[in-house]
CSV table of C-alpha atoms and ligand atoms in Angstrom, one decimal:
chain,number,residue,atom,x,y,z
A,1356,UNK,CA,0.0,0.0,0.0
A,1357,UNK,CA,1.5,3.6,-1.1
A,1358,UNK,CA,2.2,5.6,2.0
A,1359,UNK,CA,1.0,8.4,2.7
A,1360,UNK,CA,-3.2,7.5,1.4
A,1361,UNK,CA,-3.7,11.1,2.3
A,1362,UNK,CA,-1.8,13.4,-0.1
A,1363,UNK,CA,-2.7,17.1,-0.4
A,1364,UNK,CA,0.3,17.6,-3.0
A,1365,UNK,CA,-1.8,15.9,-5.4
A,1366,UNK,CA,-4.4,19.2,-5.7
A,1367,UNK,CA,-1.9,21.6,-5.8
A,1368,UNK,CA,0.4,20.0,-9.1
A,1369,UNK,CA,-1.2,22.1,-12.2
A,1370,UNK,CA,-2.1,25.6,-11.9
A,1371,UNK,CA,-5.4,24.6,-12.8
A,1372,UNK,CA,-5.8,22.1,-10.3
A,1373,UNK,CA,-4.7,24.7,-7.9
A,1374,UNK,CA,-6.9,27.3,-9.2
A,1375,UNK,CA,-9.8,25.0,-9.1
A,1376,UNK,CA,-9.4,24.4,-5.2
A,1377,UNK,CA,-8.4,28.0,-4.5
A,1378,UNK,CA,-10.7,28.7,-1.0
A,1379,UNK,CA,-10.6,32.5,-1.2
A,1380,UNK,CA,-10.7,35.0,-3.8
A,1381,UNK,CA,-9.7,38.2,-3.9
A,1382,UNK,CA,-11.2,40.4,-7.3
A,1383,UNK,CA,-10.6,44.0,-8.1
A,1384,UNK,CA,-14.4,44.5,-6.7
A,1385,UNK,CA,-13.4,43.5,-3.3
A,1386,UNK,CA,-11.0,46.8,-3.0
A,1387,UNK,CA,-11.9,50.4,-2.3
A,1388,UNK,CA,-8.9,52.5,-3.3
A,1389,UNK,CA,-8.2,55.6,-0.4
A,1390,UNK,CA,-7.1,58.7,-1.9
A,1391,UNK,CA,-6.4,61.9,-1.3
A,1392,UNK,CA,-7.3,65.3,-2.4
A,1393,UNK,CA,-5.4,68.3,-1.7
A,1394,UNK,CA,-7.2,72.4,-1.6
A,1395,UNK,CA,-5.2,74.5,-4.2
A,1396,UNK,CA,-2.4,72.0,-5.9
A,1397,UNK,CA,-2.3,72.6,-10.1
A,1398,UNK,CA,-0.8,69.0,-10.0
A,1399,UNK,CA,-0.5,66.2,-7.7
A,1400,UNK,CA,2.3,65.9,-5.3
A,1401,UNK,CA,3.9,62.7,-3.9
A,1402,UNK,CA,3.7,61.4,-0.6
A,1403,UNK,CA,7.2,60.4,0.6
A,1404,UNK,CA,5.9,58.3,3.3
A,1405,UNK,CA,3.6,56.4,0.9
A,1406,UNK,CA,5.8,55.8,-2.6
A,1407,UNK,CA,3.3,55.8,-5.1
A,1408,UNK,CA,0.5,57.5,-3.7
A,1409,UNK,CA,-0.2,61.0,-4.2
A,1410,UNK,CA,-1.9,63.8,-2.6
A,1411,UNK,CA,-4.1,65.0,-5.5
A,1412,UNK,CA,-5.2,68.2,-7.7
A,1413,UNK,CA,-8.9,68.3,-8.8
A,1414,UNK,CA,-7.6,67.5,-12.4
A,1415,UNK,CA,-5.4,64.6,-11.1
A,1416,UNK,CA,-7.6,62.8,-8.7
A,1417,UNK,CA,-10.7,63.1,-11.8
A,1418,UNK,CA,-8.2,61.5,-14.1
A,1419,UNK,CA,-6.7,59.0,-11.6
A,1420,UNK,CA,-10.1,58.3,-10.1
A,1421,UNK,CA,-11.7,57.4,-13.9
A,1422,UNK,CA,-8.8,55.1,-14.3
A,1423,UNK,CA,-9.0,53.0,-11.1
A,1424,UNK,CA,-12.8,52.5,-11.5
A,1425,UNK,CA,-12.0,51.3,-15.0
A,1426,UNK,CA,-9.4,48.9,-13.9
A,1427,UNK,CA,-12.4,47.6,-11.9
A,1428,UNK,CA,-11.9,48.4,-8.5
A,1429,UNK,CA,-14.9,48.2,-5.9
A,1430,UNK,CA,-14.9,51.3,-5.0
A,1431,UNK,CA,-13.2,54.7,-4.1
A,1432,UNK,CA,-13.0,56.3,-0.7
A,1433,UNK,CA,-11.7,59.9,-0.4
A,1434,UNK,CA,-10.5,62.2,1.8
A,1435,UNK,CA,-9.7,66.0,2.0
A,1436,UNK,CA,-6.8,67.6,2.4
A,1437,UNK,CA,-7.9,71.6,3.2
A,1438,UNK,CA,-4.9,74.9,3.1
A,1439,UNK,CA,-3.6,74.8,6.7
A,1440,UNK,CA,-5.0,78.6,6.6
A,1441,UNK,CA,-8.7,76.8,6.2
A,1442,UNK,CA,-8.8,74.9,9.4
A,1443,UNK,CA,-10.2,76.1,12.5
A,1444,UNK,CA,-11.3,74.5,15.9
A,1445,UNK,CA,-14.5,73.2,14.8
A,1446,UNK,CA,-13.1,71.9,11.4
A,1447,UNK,CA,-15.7,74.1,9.0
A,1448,UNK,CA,-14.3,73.5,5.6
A,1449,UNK,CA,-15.3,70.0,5.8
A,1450,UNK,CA,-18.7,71.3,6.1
A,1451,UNK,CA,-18.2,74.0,3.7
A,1452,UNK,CA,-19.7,73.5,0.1
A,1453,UNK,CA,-16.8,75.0,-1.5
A,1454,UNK,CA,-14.3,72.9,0.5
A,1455,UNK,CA,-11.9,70.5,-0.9
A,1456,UNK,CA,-13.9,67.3,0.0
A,1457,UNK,CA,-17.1,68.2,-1.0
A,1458,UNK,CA,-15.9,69.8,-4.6
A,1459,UNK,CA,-14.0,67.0,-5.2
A,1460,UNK,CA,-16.9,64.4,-4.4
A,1461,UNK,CA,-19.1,66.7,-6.7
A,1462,UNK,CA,-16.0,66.5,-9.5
A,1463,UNK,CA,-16.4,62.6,-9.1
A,1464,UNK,CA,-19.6,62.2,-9.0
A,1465,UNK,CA,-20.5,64.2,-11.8
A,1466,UNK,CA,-17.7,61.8,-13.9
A,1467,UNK,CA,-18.5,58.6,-12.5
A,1468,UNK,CA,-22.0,58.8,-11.8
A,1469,UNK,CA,-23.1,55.7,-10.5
A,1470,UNK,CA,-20.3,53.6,-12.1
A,1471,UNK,CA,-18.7,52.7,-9.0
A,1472,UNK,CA,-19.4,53.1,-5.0
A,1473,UNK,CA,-17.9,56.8,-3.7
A,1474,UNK,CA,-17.1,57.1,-0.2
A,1475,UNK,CA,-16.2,60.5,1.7
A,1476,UNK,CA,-14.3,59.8,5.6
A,1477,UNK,CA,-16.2,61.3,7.7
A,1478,UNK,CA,-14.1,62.9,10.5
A,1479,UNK,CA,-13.0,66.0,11.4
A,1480,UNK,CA,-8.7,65.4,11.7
A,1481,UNK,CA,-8.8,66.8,8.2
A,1482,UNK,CA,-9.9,69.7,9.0
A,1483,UNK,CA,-9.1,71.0,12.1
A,1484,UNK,CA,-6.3,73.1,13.2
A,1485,UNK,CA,-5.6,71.0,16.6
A,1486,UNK,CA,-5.9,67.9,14.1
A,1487,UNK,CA,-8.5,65.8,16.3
A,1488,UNK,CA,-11.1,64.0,15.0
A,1489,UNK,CA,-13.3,65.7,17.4
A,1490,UNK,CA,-14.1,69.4,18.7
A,1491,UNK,CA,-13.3,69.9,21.8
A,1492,UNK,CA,-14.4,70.9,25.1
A,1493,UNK,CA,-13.2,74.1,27.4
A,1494,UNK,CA,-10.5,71.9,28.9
A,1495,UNK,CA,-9.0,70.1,25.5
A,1496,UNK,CA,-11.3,67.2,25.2
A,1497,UNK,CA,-12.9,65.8,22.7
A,1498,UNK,CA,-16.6,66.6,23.2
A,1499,UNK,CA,-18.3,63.6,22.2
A,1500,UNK,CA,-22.3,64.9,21.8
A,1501,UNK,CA,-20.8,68.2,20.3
A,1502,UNK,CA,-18.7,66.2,17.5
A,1503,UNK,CA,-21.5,63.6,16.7
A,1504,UNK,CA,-23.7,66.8,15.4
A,1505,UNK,CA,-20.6,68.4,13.8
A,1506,UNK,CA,-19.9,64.3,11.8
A,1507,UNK,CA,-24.0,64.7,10.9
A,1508,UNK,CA,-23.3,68.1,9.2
A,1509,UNK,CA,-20.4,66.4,7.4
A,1510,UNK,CA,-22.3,63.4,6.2
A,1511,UNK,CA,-25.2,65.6,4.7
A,1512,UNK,CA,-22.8,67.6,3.2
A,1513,UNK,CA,-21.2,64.5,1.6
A,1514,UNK,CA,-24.5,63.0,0.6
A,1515,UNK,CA,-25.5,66.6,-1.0
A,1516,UNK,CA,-22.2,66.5,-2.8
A,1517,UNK,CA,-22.8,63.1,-4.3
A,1518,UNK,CA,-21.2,60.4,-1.6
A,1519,UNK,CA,-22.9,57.1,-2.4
A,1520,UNK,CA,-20.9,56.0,1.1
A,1521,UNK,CA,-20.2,57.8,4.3
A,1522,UNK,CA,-17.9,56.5,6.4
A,1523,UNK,CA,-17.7,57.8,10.3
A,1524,UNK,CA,-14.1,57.3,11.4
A,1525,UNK,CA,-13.9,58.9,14.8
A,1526,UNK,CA,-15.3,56.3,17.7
A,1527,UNK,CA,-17.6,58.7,19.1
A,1528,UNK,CA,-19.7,56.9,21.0
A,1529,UNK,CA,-23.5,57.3,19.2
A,1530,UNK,CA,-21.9,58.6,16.0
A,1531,UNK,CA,-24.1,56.2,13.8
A,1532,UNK,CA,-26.9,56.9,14.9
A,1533,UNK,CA,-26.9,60.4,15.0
A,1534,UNK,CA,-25.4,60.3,11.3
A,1535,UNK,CA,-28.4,57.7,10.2
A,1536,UNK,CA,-31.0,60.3,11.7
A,1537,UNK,CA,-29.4,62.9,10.1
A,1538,UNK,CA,-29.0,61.4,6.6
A,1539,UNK,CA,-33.0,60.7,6.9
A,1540,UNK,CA,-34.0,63.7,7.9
A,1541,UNK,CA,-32.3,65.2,5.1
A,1542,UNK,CA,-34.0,63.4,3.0
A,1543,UNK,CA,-30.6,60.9,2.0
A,1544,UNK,CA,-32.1,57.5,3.2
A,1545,UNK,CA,-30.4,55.8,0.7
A,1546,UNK,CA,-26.9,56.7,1.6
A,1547,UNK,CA,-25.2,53.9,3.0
A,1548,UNK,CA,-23.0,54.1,6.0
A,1549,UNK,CA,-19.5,52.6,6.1
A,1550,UNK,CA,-18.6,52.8,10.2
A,1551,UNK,CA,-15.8,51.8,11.5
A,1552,UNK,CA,-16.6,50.0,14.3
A,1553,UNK,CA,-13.7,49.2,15.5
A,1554,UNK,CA,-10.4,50.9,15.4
A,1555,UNK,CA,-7.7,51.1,17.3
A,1556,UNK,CA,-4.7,53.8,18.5
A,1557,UNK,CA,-2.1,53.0,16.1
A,1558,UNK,CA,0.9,53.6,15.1
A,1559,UNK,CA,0.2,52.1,11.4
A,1560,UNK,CA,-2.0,55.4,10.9
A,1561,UNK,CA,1.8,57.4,11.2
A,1562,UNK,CA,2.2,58.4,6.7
A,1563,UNK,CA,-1.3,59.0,6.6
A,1564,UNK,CA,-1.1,61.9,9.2
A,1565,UNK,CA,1.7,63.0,6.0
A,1566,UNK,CA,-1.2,62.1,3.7
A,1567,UNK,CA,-3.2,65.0,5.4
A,1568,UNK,CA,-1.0,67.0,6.6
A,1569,UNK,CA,-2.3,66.5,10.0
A,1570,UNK,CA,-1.8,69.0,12.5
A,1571,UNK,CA,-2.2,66.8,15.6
A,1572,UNK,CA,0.1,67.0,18.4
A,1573,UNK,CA,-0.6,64.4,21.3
A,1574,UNK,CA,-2.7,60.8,20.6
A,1575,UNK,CA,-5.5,59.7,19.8
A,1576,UNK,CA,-6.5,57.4,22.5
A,1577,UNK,CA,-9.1,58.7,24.3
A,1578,UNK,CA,-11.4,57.5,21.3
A,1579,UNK,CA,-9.3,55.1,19.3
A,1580,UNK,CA,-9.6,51.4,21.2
A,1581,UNK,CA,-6.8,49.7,23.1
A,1582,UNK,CA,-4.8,47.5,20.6
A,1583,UNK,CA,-5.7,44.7,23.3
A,1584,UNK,CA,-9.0,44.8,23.7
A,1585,UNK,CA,-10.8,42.1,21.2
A,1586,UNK,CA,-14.0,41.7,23.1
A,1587,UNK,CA,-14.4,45.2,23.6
A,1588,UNK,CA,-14.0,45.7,19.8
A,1589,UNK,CA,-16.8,43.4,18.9
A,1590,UNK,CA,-19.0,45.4,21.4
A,1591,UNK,CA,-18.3,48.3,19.3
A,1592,UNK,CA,-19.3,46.3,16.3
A,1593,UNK,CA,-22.5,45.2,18.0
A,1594,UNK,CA,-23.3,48.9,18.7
A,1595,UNK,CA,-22.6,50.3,15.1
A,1596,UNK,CA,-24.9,47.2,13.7
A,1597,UNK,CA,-27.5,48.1,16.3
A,1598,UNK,CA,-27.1,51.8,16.0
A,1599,UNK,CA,-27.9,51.2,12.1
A,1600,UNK,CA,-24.9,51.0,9.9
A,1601,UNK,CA,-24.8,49.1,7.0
A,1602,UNK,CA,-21.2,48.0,6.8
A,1603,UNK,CA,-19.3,47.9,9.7
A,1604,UNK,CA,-15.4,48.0,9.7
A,1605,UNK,CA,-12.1,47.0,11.6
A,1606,UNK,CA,-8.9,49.1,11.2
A,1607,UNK,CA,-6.1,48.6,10.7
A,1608,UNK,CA,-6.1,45.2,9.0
A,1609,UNK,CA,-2.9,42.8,9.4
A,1610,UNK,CA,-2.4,43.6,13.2
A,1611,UNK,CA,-5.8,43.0,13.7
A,1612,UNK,CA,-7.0,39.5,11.6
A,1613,UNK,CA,-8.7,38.2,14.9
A,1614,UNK,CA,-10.8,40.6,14.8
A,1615,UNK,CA,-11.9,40.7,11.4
A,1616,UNK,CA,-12.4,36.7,11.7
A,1617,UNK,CA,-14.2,37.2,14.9
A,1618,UNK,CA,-16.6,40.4,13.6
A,1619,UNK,CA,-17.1,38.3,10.1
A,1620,UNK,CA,-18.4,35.5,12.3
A,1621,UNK,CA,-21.2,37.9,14.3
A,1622,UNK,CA,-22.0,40.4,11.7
A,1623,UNK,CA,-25.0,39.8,9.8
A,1624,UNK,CA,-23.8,43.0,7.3
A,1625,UNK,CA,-21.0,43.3,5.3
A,1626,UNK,CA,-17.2,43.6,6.8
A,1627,UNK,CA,-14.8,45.4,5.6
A,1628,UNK,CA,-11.2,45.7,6.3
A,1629,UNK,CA,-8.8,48.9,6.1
A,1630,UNK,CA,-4.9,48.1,5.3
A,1631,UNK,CA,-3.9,51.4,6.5
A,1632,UNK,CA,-0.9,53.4,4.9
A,1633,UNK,CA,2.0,51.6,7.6
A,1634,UNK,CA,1.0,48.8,6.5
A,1635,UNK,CA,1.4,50.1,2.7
A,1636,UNK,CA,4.5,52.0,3.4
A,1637,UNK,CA,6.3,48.8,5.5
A,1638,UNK,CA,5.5,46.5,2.7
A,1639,UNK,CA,6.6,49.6,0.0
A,1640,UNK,CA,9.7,50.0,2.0
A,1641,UNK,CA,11.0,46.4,2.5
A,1642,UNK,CA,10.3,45.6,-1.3
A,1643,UNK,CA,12.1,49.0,-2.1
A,1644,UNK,CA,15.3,47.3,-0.2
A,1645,UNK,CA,14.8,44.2,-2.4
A,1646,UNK,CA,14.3,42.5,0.9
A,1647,UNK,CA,10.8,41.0,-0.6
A,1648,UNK,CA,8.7,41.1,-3.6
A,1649,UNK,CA,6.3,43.8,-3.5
A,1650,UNK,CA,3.2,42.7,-5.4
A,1651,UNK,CA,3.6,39.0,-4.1
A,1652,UNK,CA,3.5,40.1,-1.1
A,1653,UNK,CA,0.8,42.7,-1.3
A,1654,UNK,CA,-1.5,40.0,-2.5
A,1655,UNK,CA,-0.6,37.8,0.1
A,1656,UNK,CA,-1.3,40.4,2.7
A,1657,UNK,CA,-5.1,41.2,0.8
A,1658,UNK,CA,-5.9,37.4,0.6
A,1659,UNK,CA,-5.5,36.9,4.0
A,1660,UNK,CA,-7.2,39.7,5.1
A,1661,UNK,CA,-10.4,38.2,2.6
A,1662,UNK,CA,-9.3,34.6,4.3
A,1663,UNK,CA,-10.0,36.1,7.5
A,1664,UNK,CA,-13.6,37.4,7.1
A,1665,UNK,CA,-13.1,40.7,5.1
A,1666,UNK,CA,-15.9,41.3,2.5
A,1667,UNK,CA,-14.1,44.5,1.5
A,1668,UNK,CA,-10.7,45.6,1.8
A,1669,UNK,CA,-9.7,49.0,1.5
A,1670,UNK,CA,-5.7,49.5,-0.1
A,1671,UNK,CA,-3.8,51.6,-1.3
A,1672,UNK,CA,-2.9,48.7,-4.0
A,1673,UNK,CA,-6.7,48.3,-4.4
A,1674,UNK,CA,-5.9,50.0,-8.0
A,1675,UNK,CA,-2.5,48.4,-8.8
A,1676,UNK,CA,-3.7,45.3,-7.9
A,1677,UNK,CA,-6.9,45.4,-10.5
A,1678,UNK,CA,-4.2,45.7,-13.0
A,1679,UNK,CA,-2.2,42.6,-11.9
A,1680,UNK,CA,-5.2,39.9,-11.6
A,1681,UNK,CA,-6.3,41.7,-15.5
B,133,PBG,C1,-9.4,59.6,10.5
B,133,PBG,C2,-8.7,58.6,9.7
B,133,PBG,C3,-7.4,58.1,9.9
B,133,PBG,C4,-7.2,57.1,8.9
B,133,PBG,C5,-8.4,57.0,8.2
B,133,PBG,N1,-9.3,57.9,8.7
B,133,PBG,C6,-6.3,58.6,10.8
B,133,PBG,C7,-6.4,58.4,12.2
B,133,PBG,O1,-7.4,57.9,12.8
B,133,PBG,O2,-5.5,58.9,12.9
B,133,PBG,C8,-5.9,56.4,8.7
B,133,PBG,C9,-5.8,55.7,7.4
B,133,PBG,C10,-4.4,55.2,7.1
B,133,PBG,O3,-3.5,55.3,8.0
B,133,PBG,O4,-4.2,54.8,6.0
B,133,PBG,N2,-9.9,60.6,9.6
């Protein structure tokens, strides 16, 4: 008798045996490509923290933004980058009609229509001069009650501008539900809201703070969750479902795959998954040493994230990668 009976080689020796057994898949649709838009740039300027990703002009991020949704990607979530001389305490110009976010969601949304799945963050880092995703109270605070009606300004603002997707990024406590009344009340029922539910003080957020030229100085831990804490980050999943968002979210992605696996397996809405810009800029950096290959491994890193639960995955690749599966 042949020894071993059981032999799992034998599924993996053609490619098309291989491909035929494959247990996750991970398509262009699956990714929603982050990018960023900067107030009064005539061309797009690089990111040194991020090689290969841009902070956009209104031209550039049109052009750039037509192209990733006809490489196929899921969708496209944006964020603002306003002149430092903009931002004030309460973060305004993300409310503003004329400010950066909301021109360029009306730029996309006039272009793209309803060809693919626009998202706006909905936070107020962008935008303020002390660079918290909150305003704050007379001692320095963030004001939780106070922010949640300042995040339900934003998100009519970015449904009036076009946003198919809102996506409250900054763990107030409440923040989906105020934004779902909001959105109703305003008469944008329909606009869907990506929360994420659970997201932690990281240090993987550090080139995105580059990304928006972030003004904060201090942490963000007084909202952000405990890197630790795994039950308490499926209670804050539990809340955004029962609060009424549509897709919930964990953030960031690699550090955090017991989550996702553990949220996939109690969320009866979609999950999505954010592989945040350290992770892009580790990954960028190491491959840039030759010390590994940079789009095996940025596929491996997006499969597994889909292996562990993720629905959605949102990367920096998300366009690049469109064009490697074509
Ligand atoms: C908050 C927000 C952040 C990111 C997405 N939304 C920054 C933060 O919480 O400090 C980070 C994304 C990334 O690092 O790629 N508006």
């Amino acid at each position: 008798m042949a020894f071993p009976r059981h032999r799992p080689r034998r599924l993996r020796s053609t490619p098309a045996l291989r491909r035929l057994v494959a247990q996750t898949s991970l398509e262009p649709r699956h990714l929603v490509l982050p990018m960023f838009v900067a107030d009064g740039l005539s061309e797009s300027r690089p990111i040194d923290s991020m090689p290969g990703v841009v902070q956009h002009s209104r031209d550039s991020l049109r052009k750039a933004a037509a192209e990733a949704v006809a490489a196929g990607v899921g969708g496209l979530m944006l964020f603002g980058v306003p002149r430092d001389e903009d931002k004030d305490a309460e973060g305004s110009v993300g409310v503003a009609e004329d400010g950066i976010l909301n021109v360029a969601l009306r730029d996309l949304s006039s272009d793209l229509g309803d060809d693919t799945v626009l998202m706006a963050d909905t936070c107020l880092d962008e935008f303020t001069d002390h660079g918290h995703c909150g305003v704050l109270d007379a001692k320095g605070r963030v004001d939780n009650d106070a922010t949640n009606s300042r995040y339900v300004e934003l998100a009519v603002a970015q449904a009036n501008s076009g946003a198919h997707v809102v996506g409250p990024s900054g763990m107030m406590d409440g923040q989906v539900a105020a934004i779902r009344d909001g959105l109703d009340a305003a008469g944008h029922a329909d606009v869907v809201i990506l929360a994420y539910a659970a997201k932690f003080a990281s240090g993987f957020y550090g080139p995105f703070r580059e990304a928006v030229s972030s003004s904060l100085d201090g942490d963000r831990r007084t909202y952000q969750q405990n890197p630790g804490n795994a039950r308490e980050a499926l209670h804050e999943v539990e809340l955004d479902i029962d609060e009424g968002a549509d897709i919930i979210m964990v953030k960031p992605a690699m550090a955090y795959l017991d989550v996702v696996r553990a949220a996939a397996e109690i969320s009866p809405i979609p999950v999505a998954a954010y592989q945040v810009s350290g992770e892009y800029s580790m990954i960028s950096a190491a491959a840039a040493n030759g010390w590994i290959d940079l789009r095996t491994v940025a596929l491996e890193t997006l499969t597994g994230i889909r292996r562990a639960g993720a629905d959605i995955v949102l990367s920096y690749w998300a366009a690049d990668v469109a064009g490697w599966l074509a």
